N, CA, C and O atoms as a MOPAC input file, in Angstrom:
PM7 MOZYME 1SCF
protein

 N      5.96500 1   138.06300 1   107.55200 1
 C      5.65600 1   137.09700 1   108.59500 1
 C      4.17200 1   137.08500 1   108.92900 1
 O      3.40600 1   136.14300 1   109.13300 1
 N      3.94100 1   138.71100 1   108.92500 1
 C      2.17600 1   138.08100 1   108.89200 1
 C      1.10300 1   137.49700 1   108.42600 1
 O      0.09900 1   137.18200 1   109.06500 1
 N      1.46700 1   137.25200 1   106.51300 1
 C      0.71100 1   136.14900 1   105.86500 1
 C      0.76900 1   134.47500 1   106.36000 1
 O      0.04900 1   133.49100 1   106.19700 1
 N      2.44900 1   134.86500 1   107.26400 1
 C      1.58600 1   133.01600 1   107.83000 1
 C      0.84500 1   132.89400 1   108.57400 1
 O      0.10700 1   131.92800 1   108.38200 1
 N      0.63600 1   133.53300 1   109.52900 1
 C     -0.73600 1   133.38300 1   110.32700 1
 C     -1.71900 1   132.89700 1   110.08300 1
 O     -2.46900 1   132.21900 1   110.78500 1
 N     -1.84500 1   133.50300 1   108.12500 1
 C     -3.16100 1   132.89900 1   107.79900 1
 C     -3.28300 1   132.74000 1   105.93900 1
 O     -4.11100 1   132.98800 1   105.06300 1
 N     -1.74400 1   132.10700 1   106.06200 1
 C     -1.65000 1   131.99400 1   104.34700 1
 C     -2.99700 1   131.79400 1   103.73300 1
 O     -3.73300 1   130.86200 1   104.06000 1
 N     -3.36700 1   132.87700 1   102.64600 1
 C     -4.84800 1   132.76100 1   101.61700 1
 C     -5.72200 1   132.87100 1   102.68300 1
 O     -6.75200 1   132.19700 1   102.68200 1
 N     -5.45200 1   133.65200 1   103.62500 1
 C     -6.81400 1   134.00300 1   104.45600 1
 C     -7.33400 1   133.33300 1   105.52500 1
 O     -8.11400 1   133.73100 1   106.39100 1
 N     -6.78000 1   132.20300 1   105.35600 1
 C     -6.84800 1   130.76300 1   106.49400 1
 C     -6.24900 1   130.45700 1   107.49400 1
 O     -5.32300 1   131.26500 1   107.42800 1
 N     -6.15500 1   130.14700 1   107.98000 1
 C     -5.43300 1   130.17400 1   109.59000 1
 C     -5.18100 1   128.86600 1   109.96000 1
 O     -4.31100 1   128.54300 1   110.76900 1
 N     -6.34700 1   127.67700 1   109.05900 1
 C     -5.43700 1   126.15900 1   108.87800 1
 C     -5.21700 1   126.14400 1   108.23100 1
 O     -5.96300 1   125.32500 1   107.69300 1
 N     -4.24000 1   126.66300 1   107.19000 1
 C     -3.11900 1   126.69900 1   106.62800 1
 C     -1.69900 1   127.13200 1   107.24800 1
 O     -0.62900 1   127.15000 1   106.64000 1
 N     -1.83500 1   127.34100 1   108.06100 1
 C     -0.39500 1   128.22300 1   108.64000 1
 C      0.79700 1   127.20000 1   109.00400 1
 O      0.61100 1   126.05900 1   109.42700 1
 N      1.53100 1   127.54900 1   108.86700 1
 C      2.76000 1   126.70700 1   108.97800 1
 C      3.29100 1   126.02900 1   110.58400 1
 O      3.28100 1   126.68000 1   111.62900 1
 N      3.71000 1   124.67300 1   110.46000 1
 C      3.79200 1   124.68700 1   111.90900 1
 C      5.31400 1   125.31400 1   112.43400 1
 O      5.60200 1   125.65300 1   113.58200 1
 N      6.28600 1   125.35800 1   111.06900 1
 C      7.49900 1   126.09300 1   111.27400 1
 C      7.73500 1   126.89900 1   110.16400 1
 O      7.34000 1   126.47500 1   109.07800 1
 N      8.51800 1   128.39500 1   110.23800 1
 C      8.90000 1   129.39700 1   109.40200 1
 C     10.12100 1   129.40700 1   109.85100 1
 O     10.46800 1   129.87900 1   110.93400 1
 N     11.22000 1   128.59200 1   108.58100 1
 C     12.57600 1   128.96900 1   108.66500 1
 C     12.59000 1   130.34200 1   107.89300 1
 O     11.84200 1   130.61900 1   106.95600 1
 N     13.66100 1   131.24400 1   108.49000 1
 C     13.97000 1   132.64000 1   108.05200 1
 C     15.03600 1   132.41800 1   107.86100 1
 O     15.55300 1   131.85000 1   108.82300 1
 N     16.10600 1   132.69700 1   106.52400 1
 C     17.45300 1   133.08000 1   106.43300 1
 C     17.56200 1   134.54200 1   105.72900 1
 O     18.14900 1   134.56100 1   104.64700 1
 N     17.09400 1   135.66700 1   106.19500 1
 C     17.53300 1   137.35500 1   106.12100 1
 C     17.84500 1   137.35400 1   107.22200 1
 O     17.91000 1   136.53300 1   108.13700 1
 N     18.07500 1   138.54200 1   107.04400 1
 C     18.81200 1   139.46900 1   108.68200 1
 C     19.51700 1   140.57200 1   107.86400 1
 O     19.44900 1   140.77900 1   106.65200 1
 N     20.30300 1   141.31900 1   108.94600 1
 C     20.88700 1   142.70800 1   109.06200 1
 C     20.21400 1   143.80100 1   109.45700 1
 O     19.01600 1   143.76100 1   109.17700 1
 N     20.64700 1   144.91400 1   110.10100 1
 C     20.19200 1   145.95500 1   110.15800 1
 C     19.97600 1   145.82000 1   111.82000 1
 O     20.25100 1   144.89000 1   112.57800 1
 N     19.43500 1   146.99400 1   112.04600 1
 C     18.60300 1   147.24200 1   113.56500 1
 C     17.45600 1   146.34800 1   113.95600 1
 O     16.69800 1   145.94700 1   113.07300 1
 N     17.25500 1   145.97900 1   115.31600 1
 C     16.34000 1   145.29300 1   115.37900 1
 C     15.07000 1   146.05700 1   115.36200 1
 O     15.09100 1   147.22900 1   115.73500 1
 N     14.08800 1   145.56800 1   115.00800 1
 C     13.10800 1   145.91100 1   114.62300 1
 C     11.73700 1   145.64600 1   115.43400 1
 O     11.62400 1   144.43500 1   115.23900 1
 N     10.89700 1   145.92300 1   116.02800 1
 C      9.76800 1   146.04300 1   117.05100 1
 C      8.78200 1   145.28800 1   116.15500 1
 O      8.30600 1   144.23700 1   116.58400 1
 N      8.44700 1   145.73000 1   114.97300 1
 C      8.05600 1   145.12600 1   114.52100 1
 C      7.42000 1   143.33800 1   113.96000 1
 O      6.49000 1   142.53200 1   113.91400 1
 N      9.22000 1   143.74500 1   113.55500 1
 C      9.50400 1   142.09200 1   113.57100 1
 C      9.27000 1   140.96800 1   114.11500 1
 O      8.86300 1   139.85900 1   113.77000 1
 N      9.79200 1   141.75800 1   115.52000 1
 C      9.08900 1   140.89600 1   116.56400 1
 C      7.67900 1   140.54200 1   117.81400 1
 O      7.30100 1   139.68200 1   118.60900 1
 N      7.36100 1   141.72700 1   117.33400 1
 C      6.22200 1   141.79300 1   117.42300 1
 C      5.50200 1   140.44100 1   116.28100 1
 O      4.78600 1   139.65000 1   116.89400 1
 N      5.59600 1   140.26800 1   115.32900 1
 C      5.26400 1   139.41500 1   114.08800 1
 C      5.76700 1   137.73400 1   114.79000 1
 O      5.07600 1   136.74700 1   115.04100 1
 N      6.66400 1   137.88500 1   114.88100 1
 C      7.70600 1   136.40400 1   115.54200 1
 C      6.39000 1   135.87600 1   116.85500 1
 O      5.76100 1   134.81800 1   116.88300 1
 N      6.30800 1   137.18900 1   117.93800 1
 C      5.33600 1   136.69300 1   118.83600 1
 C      4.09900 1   136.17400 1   118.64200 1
 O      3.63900 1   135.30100 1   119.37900 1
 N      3.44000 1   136.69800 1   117.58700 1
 C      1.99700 1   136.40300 1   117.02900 1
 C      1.68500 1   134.92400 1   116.60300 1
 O      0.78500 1   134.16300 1   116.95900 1
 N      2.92600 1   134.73900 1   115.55400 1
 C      3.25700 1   133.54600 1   115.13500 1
 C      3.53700 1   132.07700 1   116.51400 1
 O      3.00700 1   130.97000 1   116.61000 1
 N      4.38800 1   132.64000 1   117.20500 1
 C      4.59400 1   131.63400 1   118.11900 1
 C      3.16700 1   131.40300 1   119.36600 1
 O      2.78200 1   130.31700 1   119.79800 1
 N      2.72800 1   132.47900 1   119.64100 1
 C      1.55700 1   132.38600 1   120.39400 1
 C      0.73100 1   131.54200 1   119.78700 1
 O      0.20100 1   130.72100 1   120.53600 1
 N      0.31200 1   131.46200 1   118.05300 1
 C     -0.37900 1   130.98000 1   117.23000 1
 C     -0.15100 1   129.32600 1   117.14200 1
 O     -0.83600 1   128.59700 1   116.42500 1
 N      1.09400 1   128.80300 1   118.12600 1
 C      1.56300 1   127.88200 1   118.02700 1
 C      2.84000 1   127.38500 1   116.43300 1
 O      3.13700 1   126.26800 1   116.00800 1
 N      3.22400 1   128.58500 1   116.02700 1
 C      4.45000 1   128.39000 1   114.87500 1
 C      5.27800 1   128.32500 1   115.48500 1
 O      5.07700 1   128.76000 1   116.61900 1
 N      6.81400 1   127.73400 1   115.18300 1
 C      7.99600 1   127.98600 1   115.66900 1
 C      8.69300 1   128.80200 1   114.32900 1
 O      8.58200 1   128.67400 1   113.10900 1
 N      9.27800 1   129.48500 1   115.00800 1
 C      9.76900 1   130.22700 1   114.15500 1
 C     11.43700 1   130.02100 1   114.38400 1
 O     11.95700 1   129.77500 1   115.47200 1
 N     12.03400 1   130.15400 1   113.29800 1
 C     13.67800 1   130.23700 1   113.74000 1
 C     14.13800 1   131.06400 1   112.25600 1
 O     13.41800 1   131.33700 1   111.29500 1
 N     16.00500 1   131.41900 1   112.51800 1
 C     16.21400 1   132.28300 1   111.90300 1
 C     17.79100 1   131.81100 1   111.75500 1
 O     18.32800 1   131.05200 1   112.56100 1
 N     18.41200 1   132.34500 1   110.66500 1
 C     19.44200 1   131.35400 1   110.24100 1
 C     20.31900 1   132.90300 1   111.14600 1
 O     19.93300 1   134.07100 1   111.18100 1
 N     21.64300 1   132.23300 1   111.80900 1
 C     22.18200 1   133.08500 1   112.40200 1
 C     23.29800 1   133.80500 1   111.85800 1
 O     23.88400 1   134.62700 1   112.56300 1
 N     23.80500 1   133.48200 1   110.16400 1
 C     24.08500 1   134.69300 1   110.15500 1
 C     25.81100 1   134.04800 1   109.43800 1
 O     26.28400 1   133.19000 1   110.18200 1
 N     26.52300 1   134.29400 1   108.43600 1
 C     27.44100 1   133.89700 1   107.86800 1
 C     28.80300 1   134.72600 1   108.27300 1
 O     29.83200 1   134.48200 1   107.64300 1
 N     28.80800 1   135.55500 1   109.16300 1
 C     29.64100 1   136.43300 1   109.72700 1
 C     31.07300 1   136.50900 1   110.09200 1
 O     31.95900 1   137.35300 1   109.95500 1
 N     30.92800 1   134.60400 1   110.91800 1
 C     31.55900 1   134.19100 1   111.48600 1
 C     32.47300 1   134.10800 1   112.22900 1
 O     32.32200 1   135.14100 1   112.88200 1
 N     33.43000 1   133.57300 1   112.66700 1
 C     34.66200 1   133.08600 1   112.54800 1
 C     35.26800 1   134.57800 1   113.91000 1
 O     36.43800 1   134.95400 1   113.84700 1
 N     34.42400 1   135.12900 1   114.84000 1
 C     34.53300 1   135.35900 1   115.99100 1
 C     33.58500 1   135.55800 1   116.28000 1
 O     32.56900 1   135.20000 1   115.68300 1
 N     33.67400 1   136.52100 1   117.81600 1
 C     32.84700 1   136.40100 1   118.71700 1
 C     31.96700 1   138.05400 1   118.38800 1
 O     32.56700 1   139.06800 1   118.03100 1
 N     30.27500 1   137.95600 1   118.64500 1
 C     29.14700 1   138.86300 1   118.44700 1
 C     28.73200 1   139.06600 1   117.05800 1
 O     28.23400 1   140.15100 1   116.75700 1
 N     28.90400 1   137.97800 1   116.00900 1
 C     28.49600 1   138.47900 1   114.61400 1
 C     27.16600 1   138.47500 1   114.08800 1
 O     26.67300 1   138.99100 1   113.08400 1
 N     26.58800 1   137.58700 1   115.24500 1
 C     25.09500 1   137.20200 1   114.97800 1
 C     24.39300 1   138.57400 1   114.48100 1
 O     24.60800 1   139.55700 1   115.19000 1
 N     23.48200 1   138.76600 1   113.20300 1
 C     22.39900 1   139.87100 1   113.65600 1
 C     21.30300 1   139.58900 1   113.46200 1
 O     20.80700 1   138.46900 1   113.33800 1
 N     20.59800 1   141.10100 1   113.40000 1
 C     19.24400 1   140.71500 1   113.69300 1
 C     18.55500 1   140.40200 1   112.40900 1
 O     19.16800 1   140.64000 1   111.36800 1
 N     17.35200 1   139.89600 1   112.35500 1
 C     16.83300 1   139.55300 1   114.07600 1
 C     17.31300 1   138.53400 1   114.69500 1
 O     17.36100 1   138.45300 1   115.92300 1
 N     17.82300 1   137.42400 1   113.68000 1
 C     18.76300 1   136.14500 1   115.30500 1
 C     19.32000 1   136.61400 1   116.19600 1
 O     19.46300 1   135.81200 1   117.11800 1
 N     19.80200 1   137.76800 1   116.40700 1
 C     20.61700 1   138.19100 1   117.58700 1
 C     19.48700 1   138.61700 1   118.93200 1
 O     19.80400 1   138.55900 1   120.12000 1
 N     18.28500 1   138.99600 1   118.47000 1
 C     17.48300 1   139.22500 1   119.10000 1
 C     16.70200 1   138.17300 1   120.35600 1
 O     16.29700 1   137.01600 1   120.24500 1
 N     16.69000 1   139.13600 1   121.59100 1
 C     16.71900 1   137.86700 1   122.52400 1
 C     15.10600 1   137.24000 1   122.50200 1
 O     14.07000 1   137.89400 1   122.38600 1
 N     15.20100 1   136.29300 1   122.59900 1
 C     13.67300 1   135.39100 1   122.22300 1
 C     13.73700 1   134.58900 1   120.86600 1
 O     12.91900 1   133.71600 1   120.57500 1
 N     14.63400 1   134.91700 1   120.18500 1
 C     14.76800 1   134.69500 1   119.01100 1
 C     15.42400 1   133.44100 1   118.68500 1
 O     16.60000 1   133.49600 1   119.04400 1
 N     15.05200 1   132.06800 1   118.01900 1
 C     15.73700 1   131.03700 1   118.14500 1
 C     16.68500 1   131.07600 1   116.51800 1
 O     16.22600 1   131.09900 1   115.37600 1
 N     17.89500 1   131.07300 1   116.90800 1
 C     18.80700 1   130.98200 1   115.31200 1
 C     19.67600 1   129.70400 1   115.69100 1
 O     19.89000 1   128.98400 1   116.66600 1
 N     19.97700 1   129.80800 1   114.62600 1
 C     20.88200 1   128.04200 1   113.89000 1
 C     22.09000 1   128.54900 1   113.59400 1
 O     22.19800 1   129.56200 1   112.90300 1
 N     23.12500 1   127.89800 1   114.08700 1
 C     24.35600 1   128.51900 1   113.20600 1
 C     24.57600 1   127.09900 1   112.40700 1
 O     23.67500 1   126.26200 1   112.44300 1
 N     25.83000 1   126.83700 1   111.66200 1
 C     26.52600 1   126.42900 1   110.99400 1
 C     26.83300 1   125.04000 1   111.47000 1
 O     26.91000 1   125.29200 1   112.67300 1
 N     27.03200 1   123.91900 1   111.39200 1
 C     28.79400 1   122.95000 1   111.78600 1
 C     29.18400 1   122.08500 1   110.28800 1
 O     28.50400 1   121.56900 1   109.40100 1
 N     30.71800 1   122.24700 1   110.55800 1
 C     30.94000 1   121.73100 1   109.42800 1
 C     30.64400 1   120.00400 1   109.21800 1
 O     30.42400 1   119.20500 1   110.12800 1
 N     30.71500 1   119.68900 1   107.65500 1
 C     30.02000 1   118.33200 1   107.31300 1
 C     30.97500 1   117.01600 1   108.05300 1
 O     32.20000 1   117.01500 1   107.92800 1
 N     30.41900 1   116.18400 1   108.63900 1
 C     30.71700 1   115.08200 1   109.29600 1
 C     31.46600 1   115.42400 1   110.54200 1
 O     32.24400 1   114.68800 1   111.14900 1
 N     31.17700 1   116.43700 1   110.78400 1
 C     31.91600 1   117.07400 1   112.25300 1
 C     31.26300 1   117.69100 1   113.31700 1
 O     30.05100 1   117.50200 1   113.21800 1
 N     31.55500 1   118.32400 1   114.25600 1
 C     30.80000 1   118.60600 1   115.16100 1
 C     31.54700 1   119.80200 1   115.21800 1
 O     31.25000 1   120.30500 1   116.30200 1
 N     32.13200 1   120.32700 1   114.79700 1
 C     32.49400 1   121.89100 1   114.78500 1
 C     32.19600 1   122.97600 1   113.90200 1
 O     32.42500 1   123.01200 1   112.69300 1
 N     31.58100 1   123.99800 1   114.72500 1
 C     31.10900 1   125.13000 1   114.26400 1
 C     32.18200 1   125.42000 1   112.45300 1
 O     33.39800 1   125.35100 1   112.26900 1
 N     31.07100 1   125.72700 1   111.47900 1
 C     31.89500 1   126.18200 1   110.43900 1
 C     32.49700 1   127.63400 1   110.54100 1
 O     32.00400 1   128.57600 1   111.16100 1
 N     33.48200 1   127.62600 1   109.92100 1
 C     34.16500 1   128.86100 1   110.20700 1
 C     33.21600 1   130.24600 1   109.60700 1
 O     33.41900 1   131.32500 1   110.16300 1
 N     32.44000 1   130.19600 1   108.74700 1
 C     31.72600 1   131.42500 1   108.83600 1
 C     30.31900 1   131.61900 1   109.51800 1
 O     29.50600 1   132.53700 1   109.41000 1
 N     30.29400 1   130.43700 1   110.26500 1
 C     29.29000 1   130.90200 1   111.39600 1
 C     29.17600 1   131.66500 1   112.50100 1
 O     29.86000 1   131.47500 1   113.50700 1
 N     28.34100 1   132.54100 1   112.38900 1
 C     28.15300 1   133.87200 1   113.19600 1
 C     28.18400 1   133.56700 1   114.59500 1
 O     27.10300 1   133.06500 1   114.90100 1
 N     28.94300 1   133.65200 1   115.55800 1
 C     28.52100 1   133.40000 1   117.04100 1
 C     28.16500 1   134.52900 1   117.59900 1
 O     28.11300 1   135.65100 1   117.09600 1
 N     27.83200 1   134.05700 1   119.04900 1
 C     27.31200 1   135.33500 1   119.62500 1
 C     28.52000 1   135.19100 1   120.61500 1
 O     29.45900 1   134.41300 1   120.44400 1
 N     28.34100 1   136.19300 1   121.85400 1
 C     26.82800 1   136.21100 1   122.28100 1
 C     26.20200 1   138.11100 1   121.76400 1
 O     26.77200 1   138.97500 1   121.09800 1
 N     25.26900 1   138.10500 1   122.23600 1
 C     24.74000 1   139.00000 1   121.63400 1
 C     23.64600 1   140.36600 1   122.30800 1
 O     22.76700 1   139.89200 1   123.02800 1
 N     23.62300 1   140.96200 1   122.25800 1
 C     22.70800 1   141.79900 1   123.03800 1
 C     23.84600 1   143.48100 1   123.41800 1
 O     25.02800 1   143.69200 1   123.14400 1
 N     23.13200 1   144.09300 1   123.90500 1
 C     24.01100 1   145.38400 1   124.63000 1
 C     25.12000 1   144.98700 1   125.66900 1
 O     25.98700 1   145.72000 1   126.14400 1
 N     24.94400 1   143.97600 1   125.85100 1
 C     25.51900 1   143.82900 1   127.23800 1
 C     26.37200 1   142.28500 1   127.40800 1
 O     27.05200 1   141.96200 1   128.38300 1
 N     26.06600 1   141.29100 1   125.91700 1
 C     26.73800 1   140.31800 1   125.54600 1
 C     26.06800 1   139.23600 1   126.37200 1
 O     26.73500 1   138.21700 1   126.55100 1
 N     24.94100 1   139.29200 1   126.86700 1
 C     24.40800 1   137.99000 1   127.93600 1
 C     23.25000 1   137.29300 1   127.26400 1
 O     22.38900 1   136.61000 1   127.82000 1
 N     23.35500 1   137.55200 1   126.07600 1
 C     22.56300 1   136.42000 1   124.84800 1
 C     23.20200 1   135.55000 1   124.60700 1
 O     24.04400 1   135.81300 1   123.74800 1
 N     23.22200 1   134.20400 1   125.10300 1
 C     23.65400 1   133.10700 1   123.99700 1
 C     23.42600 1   133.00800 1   122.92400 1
 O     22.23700 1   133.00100 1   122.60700 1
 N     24.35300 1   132.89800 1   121.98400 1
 C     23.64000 1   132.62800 1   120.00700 1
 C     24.84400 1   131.75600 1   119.39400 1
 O     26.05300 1   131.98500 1   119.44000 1
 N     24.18200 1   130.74000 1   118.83400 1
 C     23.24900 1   130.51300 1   118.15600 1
 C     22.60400 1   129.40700 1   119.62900 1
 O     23.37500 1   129.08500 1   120.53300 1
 N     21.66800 1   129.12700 1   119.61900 1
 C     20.88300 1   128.47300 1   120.23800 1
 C     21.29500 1   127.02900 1   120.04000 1
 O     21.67800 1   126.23800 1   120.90100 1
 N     21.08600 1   126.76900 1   118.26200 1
 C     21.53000 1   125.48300 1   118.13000 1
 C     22.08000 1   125.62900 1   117.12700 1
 O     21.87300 1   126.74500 1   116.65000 1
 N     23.21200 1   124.51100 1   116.09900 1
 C     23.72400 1   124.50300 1   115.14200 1
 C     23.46900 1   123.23500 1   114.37000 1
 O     23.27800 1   122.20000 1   115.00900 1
 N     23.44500 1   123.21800 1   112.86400 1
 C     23.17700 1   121.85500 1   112.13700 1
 C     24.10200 1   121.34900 1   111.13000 1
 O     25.27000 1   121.66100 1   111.36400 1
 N     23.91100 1   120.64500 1   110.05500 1
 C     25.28800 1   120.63800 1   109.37900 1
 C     25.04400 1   121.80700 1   108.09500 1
 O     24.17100 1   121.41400 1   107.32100 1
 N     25.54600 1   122.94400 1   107.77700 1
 C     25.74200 1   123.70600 1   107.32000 1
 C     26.53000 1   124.29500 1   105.87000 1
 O     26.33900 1   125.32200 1   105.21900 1
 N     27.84400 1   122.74100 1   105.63100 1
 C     29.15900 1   123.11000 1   104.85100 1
 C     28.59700 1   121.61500 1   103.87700 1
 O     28.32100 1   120.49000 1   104.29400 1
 N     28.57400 1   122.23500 1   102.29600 1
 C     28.13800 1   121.39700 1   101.54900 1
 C     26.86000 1   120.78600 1   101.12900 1
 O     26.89600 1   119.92700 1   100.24900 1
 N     25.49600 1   121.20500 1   101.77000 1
 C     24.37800 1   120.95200 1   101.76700 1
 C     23.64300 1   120.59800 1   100.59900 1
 O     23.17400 1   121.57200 1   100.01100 1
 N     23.45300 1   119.70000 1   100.19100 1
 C     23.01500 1   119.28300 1    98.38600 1
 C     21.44100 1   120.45900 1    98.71900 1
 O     20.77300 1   120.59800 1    99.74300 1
 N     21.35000 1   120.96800 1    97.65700 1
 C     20.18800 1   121.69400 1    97.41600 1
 C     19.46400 1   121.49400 1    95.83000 1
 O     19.97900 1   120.70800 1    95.03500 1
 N     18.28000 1   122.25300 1    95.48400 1
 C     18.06700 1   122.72700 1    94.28300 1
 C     18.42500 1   123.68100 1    93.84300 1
 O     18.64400 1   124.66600 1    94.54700 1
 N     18.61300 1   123.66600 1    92.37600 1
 C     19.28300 1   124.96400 1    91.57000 1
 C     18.58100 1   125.19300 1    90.67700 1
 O     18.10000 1   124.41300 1    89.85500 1
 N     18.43000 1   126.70700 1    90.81500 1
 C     17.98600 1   127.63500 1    90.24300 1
 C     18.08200 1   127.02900 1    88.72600 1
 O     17.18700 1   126.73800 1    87.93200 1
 N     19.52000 1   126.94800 1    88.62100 1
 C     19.63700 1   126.36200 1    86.99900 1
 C     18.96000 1   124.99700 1    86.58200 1
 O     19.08900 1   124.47900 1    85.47300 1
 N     18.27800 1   124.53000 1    87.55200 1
 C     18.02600 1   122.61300 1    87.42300 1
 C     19.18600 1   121.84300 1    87.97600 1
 O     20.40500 1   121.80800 1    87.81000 1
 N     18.27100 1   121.23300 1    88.71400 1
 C     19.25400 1   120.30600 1    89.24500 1
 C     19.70200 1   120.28700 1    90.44800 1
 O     19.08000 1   120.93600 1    91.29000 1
 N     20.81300 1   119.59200 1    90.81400 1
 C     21.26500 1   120.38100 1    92.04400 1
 C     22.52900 1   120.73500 1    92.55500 1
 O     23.31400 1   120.51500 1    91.63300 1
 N     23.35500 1   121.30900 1    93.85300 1
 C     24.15000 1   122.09200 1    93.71300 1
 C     24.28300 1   121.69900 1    95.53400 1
 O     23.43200 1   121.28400 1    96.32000 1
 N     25.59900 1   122.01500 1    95.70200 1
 C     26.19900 1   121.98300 1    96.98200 1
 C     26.32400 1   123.15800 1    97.45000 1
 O     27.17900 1   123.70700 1    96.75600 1
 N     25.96200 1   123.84500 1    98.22100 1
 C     25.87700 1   125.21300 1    99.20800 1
 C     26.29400 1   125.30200 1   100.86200 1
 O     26.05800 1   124.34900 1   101.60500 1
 N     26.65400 1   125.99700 1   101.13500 1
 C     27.45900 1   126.76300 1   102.51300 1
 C     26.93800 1   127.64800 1   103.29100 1
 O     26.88900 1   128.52600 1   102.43000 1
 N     26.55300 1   128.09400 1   104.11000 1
 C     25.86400 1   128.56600 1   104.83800 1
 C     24.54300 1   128.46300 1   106.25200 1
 O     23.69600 1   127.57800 1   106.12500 1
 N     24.49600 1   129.04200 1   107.03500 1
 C     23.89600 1   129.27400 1   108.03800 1
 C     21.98100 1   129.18800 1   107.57200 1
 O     20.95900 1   129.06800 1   108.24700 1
 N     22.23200 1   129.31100 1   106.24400 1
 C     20.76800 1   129.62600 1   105.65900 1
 C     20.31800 1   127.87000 1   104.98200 1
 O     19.25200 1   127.73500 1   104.38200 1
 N     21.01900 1   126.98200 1   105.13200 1
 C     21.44600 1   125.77000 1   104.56600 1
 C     21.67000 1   124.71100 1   105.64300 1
 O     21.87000 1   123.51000 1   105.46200 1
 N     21.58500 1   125.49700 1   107.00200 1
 C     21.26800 1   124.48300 1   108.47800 1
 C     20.14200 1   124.78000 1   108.62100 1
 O     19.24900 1   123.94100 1   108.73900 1
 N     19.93000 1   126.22200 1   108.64200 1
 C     18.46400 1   126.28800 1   109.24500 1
 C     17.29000 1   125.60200 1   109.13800 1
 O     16.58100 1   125.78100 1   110.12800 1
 N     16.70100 1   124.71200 1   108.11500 1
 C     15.92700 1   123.79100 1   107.77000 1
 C     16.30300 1   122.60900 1   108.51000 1
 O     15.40900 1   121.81100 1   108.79300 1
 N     17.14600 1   122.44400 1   108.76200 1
 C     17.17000 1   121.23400 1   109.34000 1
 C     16.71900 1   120.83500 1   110.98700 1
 O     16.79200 1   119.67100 1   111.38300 1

């Protein structure tokens, strides 16, 4: 996260948004420490929330992290959450709302690796949008 600040050394170069689709693990000080720099810098940053789904606290980090804006899932031509989208809420104490917002998620035409292109599923497949 810290080469966008100043992709190739530059700082007008930097992105005005950094979609993230990783996660897992512990949250990290770091991380967000990095997330703040960026957003102070005027980036938005967001983070795909997480393929977990299909109950309640699956979000992780860092989307689960509070300050942290994540995307979940909805399925195609619908307005309902896809079933492996991670909800929250989230935190020690469960008083995080997550996902913040959701996009369409189920079926997403993409590029493929192999050429060409390819229909995909996931939380990492709203987040751009």
């Amino acid at each position: 996260l810290q080469f966008m600040l100043a992709p190739g050394g530059s700082s007008n170069a930097r992105a005005d948004v950094v979609s993230n689709s990783w996660g897992g693990g512990p949250s990290d000080a770091g991380i967000l420490r990095a997330v703040a720099a960026l957003e102070q810098a005027g980036t938005a940053v967001i983070f795909a929330a997480g393929n977990s789904g299909n109950r309640c606290r699956t979000v992780l980090n860092p989307a689960a992290s509070e300050g942290i804006f994540s995307v979940g899932a909805l399925n195609k031509g619908a307005n309902t959450l896809a079933r492996f989208s991670s909800r929250g809420p989230a935190g020690f104490f469960g008083r995080i709302l997550k996902p913040e917002i959701s996009a369409p998620g189920v079926n997403v035409l993409s590029t493929s690796n192999a050429g060409g292109y390819r229909a995909l599923s996931g939380t990492s497949m709203a987040c751009p949008h």
